[in-house]
Amino acid sequence: MTLPYPATYYAQSLTESRARPALHGVEEADVIVVGGGLAGLVTALELARGGLKPLLLEAQAVGWGASGRNGGIVSPAFACGSEDIAARVGVEAARALHRLTIEGVDRVRGYIRDLDIKGADPISGLLNLRRFDRADDLHAYAAEFAQDFGYELTYLDRAAIRERLVSDRYFHGLADAQAFHIHPLNYLRGLASELERLGGRIYEGSPATQAQFKGAQKVIKTAQGEARGPRVVFATGGYTDGLVPRLKRAVLPIATYMMVSEVAPDLIASAIRTREAVLDDRRASDYYRVIEGGNRLLWGGRITTRAASAAGVAQELRREMIGAFPQLAGLRTELSWSGQMGYARHLMPQVGVMEPGAWHITAFGGHGLNTTAVAGKVLAEAILGESDRLAMFAGFGLDWAGGPLGLVAAQATYWKLQAQDWWRER
């Protein structure tokens, strides 16, 4: 059976490709999890580790959405900036939330190590670079991180950057040695295998068609079966449909784009001399990294509120790549693809209680690798009665995202931020 993944580099380089059956008939479970991305899988895995028997329903195949086709960078951050978080919940609560993102990075590293996930291929290092000539705030940011979190970021001047990247595009940057990058789909499928080893059940090709979750007994129906149990978790994201209208109203689907190059190690090395991942500090940043030991270049960027042609947007990504590295003009693109991220209006993950015995975990806004690892753990702790850390997300509820007007506003904000970035660079 062929897995229904879209054509991406990750889908073409799976270490295993076992398909899972669809749900047929009636199945009972301790917890029903709707959604087989990272948020659903981590939550289900941690529930299984806590002694429960979860049942997970996935409409396509595990990791079919943004969880399995993203940039693969694991670093401590939310989509929402620290000042905006503090304005909403206070400085101390904002710091506590950021500590969660650091814990999330450690948890991803721990999952890969402890489960011996083949093909996740973690590579250390992230360069966060700036395309205009200002550095005072970067020094302050690094000092604040060291003081508040004991987290070391190393300042890079232009000469230090040029030792790694043969480009005139970048002026200043911060190097994060604790961040890393991975093959996200192999990582995710490793989590799925461990969930099953612990007794969890995963049903693929089983989109939920009806959700009854306001009574003591929760029922999730699919085309050919139904799952029943006392608890349910809705773990959707950029592909949230109308199953739970309140969730759909709270999430904006935002598309982003990626491409992978041909095999050309010598040409790539003429421009990029580091295994560290790279991103710039614009709102819609370029992010890229060499893969396969330097044989290929993976490049991502751009955001749109309506899905555009991945092949068409790849031309824009190529212009960005060649603008930074003119020597890569002859580097051919072998494949391009897109994916939809889930964003909340407040740009923070939405993790909490919907009804007694029903929870939601969604809207990771392009920062899902580390934040799903810790948010899924925190949600599982709440369901298992192990901690009250779920309350840390209480300030970021299921705010209405604005519907079609919300998408228009998001696109307008993006254009505004692009203009600001353009002006700063000039």
Coordinates of C-alpha atoms in Angstrom, one line a residue:
M1 CA 0.0 0.0 0.0
T2 CA 1.4 3.4 -1.0
L3 CA 1.3 6.1 1.7
P4 CA -0.7 9.2 0.7
Y5 CA 2.1 11.7 1.5
P6 CA 2.5 14.6 -0.9
A7 CA 5.7 14.7 -2.9
T8 CA 8.4 16.1 -0.6
Y9 CA 12.0 15.3 0.1
Y10 CA 11.0 13.8 3.4
A11 CA 8.4 11.5 2.0
Q12 CA 11.0 10.3 -0.6
S13 CA 13.6 9.6 2.1
L14 CA 11.6 7.6 4.7
T15 CA 13.5 5.0 6.7
E16 CA 10.3 2.9 6.9
S17 CA 6.9 3.2 5.2
R18 CA 4.5 0.9 7.0
A19 CA 0.9 1.8 6.3
R20 CA -1.7 1.5 9.1
P21 CA -5.3 0.3 8.7
A22 CA -8.4 2.5 8.7
L23 CA -10.9 2.3 11.6
H24 CA -13.7 -0.3 11.0
G25 CA -16.4 -1.0 13.5
V26 CA -16.6 0.3 17.1
E27 CA -13.4 0.6 19.2
E28 CA -13.2 1.6 22.8
A29 CA -10.3 3.6 24.2
D30 CA -9.1 5.4 27.4
V31 CA -8.5 8.5 25.3
I32 CA -9.4 9.3 21.6
V33 CA -6.9 11.6 19.9
V34 CA -8.0 13.2 16.6
G35 CA -5.0 14.2 14.5
G36 CA -1.8 12.3 13.7
G37 CA 0.6 15.2 13.6
L38 CA 3.3 15.9 16.2
A39 CA 0.8 17.4 18.7
G40 CA -1.4 14.4 18.6
L41 CA 1.4 11.8 18.6
V42 CA 3.3 13.4 21.5
T43 CA 0.2 13.7 23.6
A44 CA -0.9 10.1 22.9
L45 CA 2.7 8.8 23.5
E46 CA 2.9 10.5 26.9
L47 CA -0.6 9.2 27.8
A48 CA 0.6 5.7 26.9
R49 CA 3.7 6.2 29.0
G50 CA 1.4 7.1 31.8
G51 CA -0.6 3.9 31.6
L52 CA -3.6 4.8 29.4
K53 CA -4.5 3.1 26.1
P54 CA -5.0 5.9 23.5
L55 CA -6.6 5.5 20.1
L56 CA -5.4 8.0 17.4
L57 CA -7.4 8.8 14.3
E58 CA -5.6 10.4 11.3
A59 CA -7.3 11.4 8.1
Q60 CA -4.4 10.7 5.8
A61 CA -1.1 9.2 7.2
V62 CA 0.7 10.2 10.4
G63 CA 2.7 13.4 9.7
W64 CA 0.8 14.1 6.4
G65 CA 0.4 17.8 7.3
A66 CA 2.9 20.5 8.4
S67 CA 4.4 18.2 11.0
G68 CA 6.0 16.0 8.3
R69 CA 7.0 18.6 5.7
N70 CA 8.6 21.6 7.6
G71 CA 12.0 23.0 7.7
G72 CA 13.2 20.6 10.4
I73 CA 14.7 23.3 12.7
V74 CA 14.4 22.6 16.5
S75 CA 15.0 25.8 18.5
P76 CA 13.5 27.4 21.6
A77 CA 10.8 29.9 20.3
F78 CA 7.2 30.6 19.8
A79 CA 5.7 32.4 16.8
C80 CA 4.8 35.2 19.2
G81 CA 7.6 37.4 20.4
S82 CA 8.5 37.6 24.1
E83 CA 7.4 41.2 24.5
D84 CA 3.9 40.4 23.2
I85 CA 3.7 37.3 25.4
A86 CA 4.6 39.4 28.4
A87 CA 2.1 42.1 27.5
R88 CA -0.6 39.5 27.6
V89 CA 0.3 37.4 30.7
G90 CA 3.1 39.3 32.5
V91 CA 6.9 39.1 32.5
E92 CA 7.3 36.1 34.9
A93 CA 4.7 34.0 33.1
A94 CA 6.3 34.8 29.8
R95 CA 9.7 33.6 31.1
A96 CA 8.1 30.4 32.4
L97 CA 6.6 29.8 28.9
H98 CA 9.9 30.4 27.3
R99 CA 11.5 27.8 29.6
L100 CA 8.9 25.4 28.2
T101 CA 10.3 26.0 24.7
I102 CA 13.8 25.1 26.0
E103 CA 12.4 22.0 27.6
G104 CA 10.8 21.2 24.2
V105 CA 14.1 21.3 22.5
D106 CA 15.6 18.9 25.1
R107 CA 12.6 16.6 24.8
V108 CA 12.9 16.3 21.0
R109 CA 16.6 15.5 21.4
G110 CA 15.7 12.9 24.1
Y111 CA 13.0 11.2 22.1
I112 CA 15.5 10.7 19.2
R113 CA 18.2 9.4 21.5
D114 CA 16.2 7.3 23.8
L115 CA 14.0 5.7 21.1
D116 CA 16.9 5.4 18.7
I117 CA 14.8 6.9 15.9
K118 CA 16.5 5.9 12.6
G119 CA 16.8 8.6 10.0
A120 CA 16.0 11.6 12.2
D121 CA 19.6 12.6 11.7
P122 CA 20.0 15.4 14.3
I123 CA 22.6 18.0 13.3
S124 CA 23.7 20.6 15.9
G125 CA 23.6 24.4 15.4
L126 CA 21.5 27.3 14.2
L127 CA 22.5 30.7 12.9
N128 CA 19.9 33.4 13.3
L129 CA 21.2 36.2 11.1
R130 CA 20.4 39.8 10.3
R131 CA 20.3 41.5 6.9
F132 CA 20.9 45.1 8.1
D133 CA 23.6 46.8 10.1
R134 CA 22.4 46.9 13.7
A135 CA 23.6 44.8 16.6
D136 CA 23.0 46.4 20.0
D137 CA 19.7 44.6 20.5
L138 CA 21.3 41.3 19.6
H139 CA 23.9 41.7 22.3
A140 CA 21.1 42.6 24.8
Y141 CA 19.0 39.7 23.7
A142 CA 22.0 37.2 24.2
A143 CA 22.7 38.7 27.6
E144 CA 19.1 38.4 28.7
F145 CA 18.9 34.8 27.6
A146 CA 22.1 34.0 29.5
Q147 CA 20.8 35.7 32.7
D148 CA 17.2 34.5 32.6
F149 CA 17.6 31.0 31.3
G150 CA 21.3 30.1 31.5
Y151 CA 21.1 29.7 27.7
E152 CA 24.2 30.7 25.8
L153 CA 23.9 32.5 22.4
T154 CA 27.1 33.5 20.6
Y155 CA 27.3 36.8 18.8
L156 CA 28.7 36.7 15.2
D157 CA 30.0 39.7 13.4
R158 CA 30.2 39.9 9.6
A159 CA 33.6 38.3 9.4
A160 CA 32.5 35.3 11.6
I161 CA 29.4 34.9 9.4
R162 CA 31.5 34.9 6.2
E163 CA 33.6 32.0 7.6
R164 CA 30.5 30.0 7.4
L165 CA 28.5 31.6 4.5
V166 CA 30.2 33.1 1.4
S167 CA 27.6 35.9 1.1
D168 CA 27.4 39.7 1.5
R169 CA 23.7 39.5 2.6
Y170 CA 24.3 39.2 6.4
F171 CA 25.7 41.8 8.8
H172 CA 25.2 40.3 12.3
G173 CA 23.9 37.2 13.9
L174 CA 23.5 34.9 16.9
A175 CA 24.7 31.3 16.9
D176 CA 22.7 28.7 19.0
A177 CA 24.8 25.6 19.6
Q178 CA 22.0 23.9 21.5
A179 CA 19.5 24.1 18.6
F180 CA 19.6 21.5 15.9
H181 CA 17.8 20.3 12.8
I182 CA 16.3 16.9 11.8
H183 CA 14.3 14.9 9.3
P184 CA 10.9 15.7 10.8
L185 CA 8.9 12.9 9.1
N186 CA 11.3 10.1 10.2
Y187 CA 11.2 11.6 13.7
L188 CA 7.4 11.6 13.8
R189 CA 7.1 8.1 12.5
G190 CA 9.5 7.0 15.2
L191 CA 7.1 8.5 17.8
A192 CA 4.2 6.6 16.2
S193 CA 6.1 3.3 16.4
E194 CA 6.8 3.8 20.0
L195 CA 3.2 4.7 20.7
E196 CA 2.1 1.4 19.2
R197 CA 4.8 -0.5 21.1
L198 CA 3.2 0.8 24.3
G199 CA -0.3 -0.4 23.3
G200 CA -1.6 2.7 21.6
R201 CA -3.6 2.2 18.4
I202 CA -3.3 4.3 15.2
Y203 CA -5.8 4.3 12.4
E204 CA -4.9 6.1 9.2
G205 CA -7.2 7.0 6.3
S206 CA -9.8 7.7 8.9
P207 CA -11.0 11.3 8.8
A208 CA -13.4 12.1 11.6
T209 CA -16.9 12.9 10.3
Q210 CA -18.8 13.6 13.5
A211 CA -17.7 14.5 17.1
Q212 CA -20.0 14.0 20.1
F213 CA -17.9 15.2 23.1
K214 CA -20.2 17.1 25.5
G215 CA -21.4 14.1 27.5
A216 CA -19.6 11.7 29.7
Q217 CA -19.1 9.3 26.8
K218 CA -17.2 10.8 23.8
V219 CA -17.9 9.4 20.4
I220 CA -15.9 10.2 17.2
K221 CA -17.3 8.8 14.0
T222 CA -15.5 8.0 10.8
A223 CA -16.9 6.8 7.5
Q224 CA -16.5 3.1 8.5
G225 CA -16.4 3.1 12.2
E226 CA -16.5 5.0 15.5
A227 CA -14.2 5.4 18.5
R228 CA -15.7 5.7 22.0
G229 CA -14.2 6.7 25.3
P230 CA -14.4 9.0 28.3
R231 CA -11.8 11.4 27.0
V232 CA -11.0 13.0 23.7
V233 CA -8.2 15.3 22.4
F234 CA -8.5 17.4 19.3
A235 CA -5.0 17.8 17.9
T236 CA -5.5 19.6 14.6
G237 CA -3.5 22.4 12.9
G238 CA -3.3 24.1 9.5
Y239 CA -5.8 21.5 8.0
T240 CA -8.4 22.0 10.7
D241 CA -11.9 21.4 9.1
G242 CA -15.4 21.9 10.4
L243 CA -15.6 18.9 12.7
V244 CA -15.5 21.2 15.7
P245 CA -16.6 24.7 14.5
R246 CA -15.1 26.4 17.5
L247 CA -11.7 25.1 16.6
K248 CA -12.0 26.0 12.9
R249 CA -13.0 29.5 13.8
A250 CA -9.9 29.9 16.0
V251 CA -7.2 28.8 13.5
L252 CA -5.8 30.6 10.5
P253 CA -4.3 28.3 7.9
I254 CA -1.1 29.9 6.6
A255 CA 0.9 28.3 3.7
T256 CA 4.7 28.2 3.5
Y257 CA 7.0 26.7 0.9
M258 CA 10.1 24.6 0.5
M259 CA 12.4 23.3 -2.2
V260 CA 15.3 20.9 -2.3
S261 CA 18.3 21.1 -4.7
E262 CA 19.9 18.5 -6.9
V263 CA 22.9 16.7 -5.6
A264 CA 25.8 19.2 -6.1
P265 CA 28.1 19.1 -3.1
D266 CA 31.0 21.1 -4.6
L267 CA 28.7 23.9 -5.8
I268 CA 26.9 24.1 -2.5
A269 CA 30.2 24.2 -0.6
S270 CA 31.3 27.2 -2.6
A271 CA 28.5 29.1 -0.8
I272 CA 27.7 27.3 2.4
R273 CA 30.5 26.0 4.6
T274 CA 28.6 25.0 7.7
R275 CA 26.3 22.1 8.7
E276 CA 24.3 24.6 11.0
A277 CA 20.8 25.5 9.9
V278 CA 20.4 29.2 8.9
L279 CA 17.5 31.6 9.2
D280 CA 17.2 35.4 9.1
D281 CA 15.2 37.5 11.5
R282 CA 12.5 38.7 9.2
R283 CA 8.9 37.8 9.8
A284 CA 8.8 35.6 6.7
S285 CA 12.4 34.6 6.8
D286 CA 14.5 32.4 4.6
Y287 CA 15.5 29.2 6.3
Y288 CA 17.9 26.7 4.9
R289 CA 20.3 23.9 5.6
V290 CA 22.5 21.4 3.8
I291 CA 21.4 17.8 4.1
E292 CA 22.8 14.4 3.1
G293 CA 26.2 15.4 4.4
G294 CA 26.3 18.5 2.2
N295 CA 25.0 16.8 -1.0
R296 CA 21.8 18.9 -1.2
L297 CA 20.5 22.2 -0.1
L298 CA 17.0 22.4 1.5
W299 CA 15.6 26.0 1.3
G300 CA 12.3 27.4 2.7
G301 CA 10.5 30.6 3.0
R302 CA 7.5 32.8 2.0
I303 CA 4.1 32.7 3.5
T304 CA 0.7 33.2 1.9
T305 CA -2.8 33.1 3.2
R306 CA -4.0 31.2 0.2
A307 CA -2.1 28.1 -1.1
A308 CA -0.2 29.0 -4.2
S309 CA 1.6 26.8 -6.7
A310 CA 4.6 25.3 -5.0
A311 CA 6.5 25.4 -8.4
G312 CA 5.6 29.0 -8.9
V313 CA 6.7 30.0 -5.4
A314 CA 9.9 28.0 -5.9
Q315 CA 10.9 30.7 -8.4
E316 CA 10.6 33.3 -5.7
L317 CA 12.6 31.1 -3.3
R318 CA 15.3 30.7 -5.9
R319 CA 15.5 34.5 -6.3
E320 CA 16.0 34.8 -2.6
M321 CA 18.7 32.1 -2.7
I322 CA 20.5 33.6 -5.6
G323 CA 20.3 37.1 -4.0
A324 CA 22.1 35.7 -1.0
F325 CA 24.4 33.4 -2.9
P326 CA 24.9 34.5 -6.6
Q327 CA 27.3 31.6 -7.0
L328 CA 24.4 29.2 -6.7
A329 CA 22.6 30.5 -9.8
G330 CA 23.4 27.2 -11.5
L331 CA 22.0 25.0 -8.7
R332 CA 19.0 23.2 -10.0
T333 CA 15.8 22.7 -8.0
E334 CA 14.8 19.1 -7.9
L335 CA 11.5 19.3 -6.0
S336 CA 9.3 22.0 -4.3
W337 CA 6.3 21.7 -2.0
S338 CA 4.0 23.6 0.3
G339 CA 2.3 23.0 3.6
Q340 CA -0.3 24.8 5.8
M341 CA 0.6 25.9 9.3
G342 CA -2.0 26.7 11.9
Y343 CA -1.8 30.1 13.5
A344 CA -3.9 31.6 16.3
R345 CA -4.7 35.3 16.2
H346 CA -2.5 35.8 19.2
L347 CA 0.3 33.7 17.6
M348 CA 0.6 31.3 20.5
P349 CA -0.3 27.6 20.8
Q350 CA -3.9 26.9 21.9
V351 CA -3.7 24.1 24.5
G352 CA -6.6 23.7 27.0
V353 CA -10.0 22.3 28.0
M354 CA -12.9 22.6 25.7
E355 CA -15.5 20.6 27.7
P356 CA -15.1 18.3 30.7
G357 CA -13.1 15.3 29.3
A358 CA -12.3 17.1 26.0
W359 CA -9.1 19.0 25.2
H360 CA -7.6 20.9 22.3
I361 CA -3.9 21.3 21.2
T362 CA -3.3 23.2 18.0
A363 CA -2.0 26.4 16.3
F364 CA 1.8 26.0 16.7
G365 CA 2.5 28.7 14.1
G366 CA 5.6 27.4 12.4
H367 CA 7.4 26.5 15.6
G368 CA 5.9 23.1 16.1
L369 CA 8.8 20.8 16.5
N370 CA 9.9 21.9 19.9
T371 CA 6.6 23.3 21.2
T372 CA 4.5 20.2 20.3
A373 CA 7.1 18.1 22.2
V374 CA 6.5 20.1 25.4
A375 CA 2.8 21.0 24.9
G376 CA 1.9 17.4 24.3
K377 CA 3.7 16.4 27.5
V378 CA 2.0 19.2 29.5
L379 CA -1.4 18.2 28.2
A380 CA -0.8 14.6 29.0
E381 CA 0.2 15.6 32.5
A382 CA -3.1 17.4 32.9
I383 CA -5.1 14.4 31.7
L384 CA -3.2 12.0 33.9
G385 CA -3.5 14.4 36.9
E386 CA 0.2 14.7 37.2
S387 CA 0.6 18.5 37.1
D388 CA -1.2 21.8 36.6
R389 CA 1.2 23.2 34.0
L390 CA -1.6 23.3 31.4
A391 CA -2.7 26.5 33.2
M392 CA 0.4 28.3 31.7
F393 CA -1.5 28.4 28.3
A394 CA -4.7 29.7 29.8
G395 CA -4.0 33.2 28.6
F396 CA -4.0 32.1 25.0
G397 CA -7.5 30.7 24.3
L398 CA -9.5 29.8 21.3
D399 CA -9.9 33.5 20.2
W400 CA -11.9 34.0 17.0
A401 CA -9.3 34.3 14.2
G402 CA -11.5 36.5 12.0
G403 CA -12.6 34.1 9.3
P404 CA -12.0 35.3 5.7
L405 CA -11.4 38.8 7.0
G406 CA -8.8 37.3 9.4
L407 CA -6.9 35.9 6.4
V408 CA -7.1 39.3 4.6
A409 CA -5.8 41.0 7.8
A410 CA -3.0 38.4 8.1
Q411 CA -1.9 39.0 4.5
A412 CA -2.0 42.8 5.1
T413 CA 0.1 42.4 8.2
Y414 CA 2.6 40.2 6.2
W415 CA 2.9 42.9 3.5
K416 CA 3.4 45.5 6.2
L417 CA 6.2 43.5 7.9
Q418 CA 7.8 42.8 4.5
A419 CA 7.8 46.6 3.8
Q420 CA 9.4 47.2 7.3
D421 CA 12.0 44.5 6.6
W422 CA 12.7 46.1 3.2
W423 CA 13.1 49.5 4.7
R424 CA 15.4 48.4 7.5
E425 CA 17.7 46.7 5.0
R426 CA 18.0 49.9 3.0

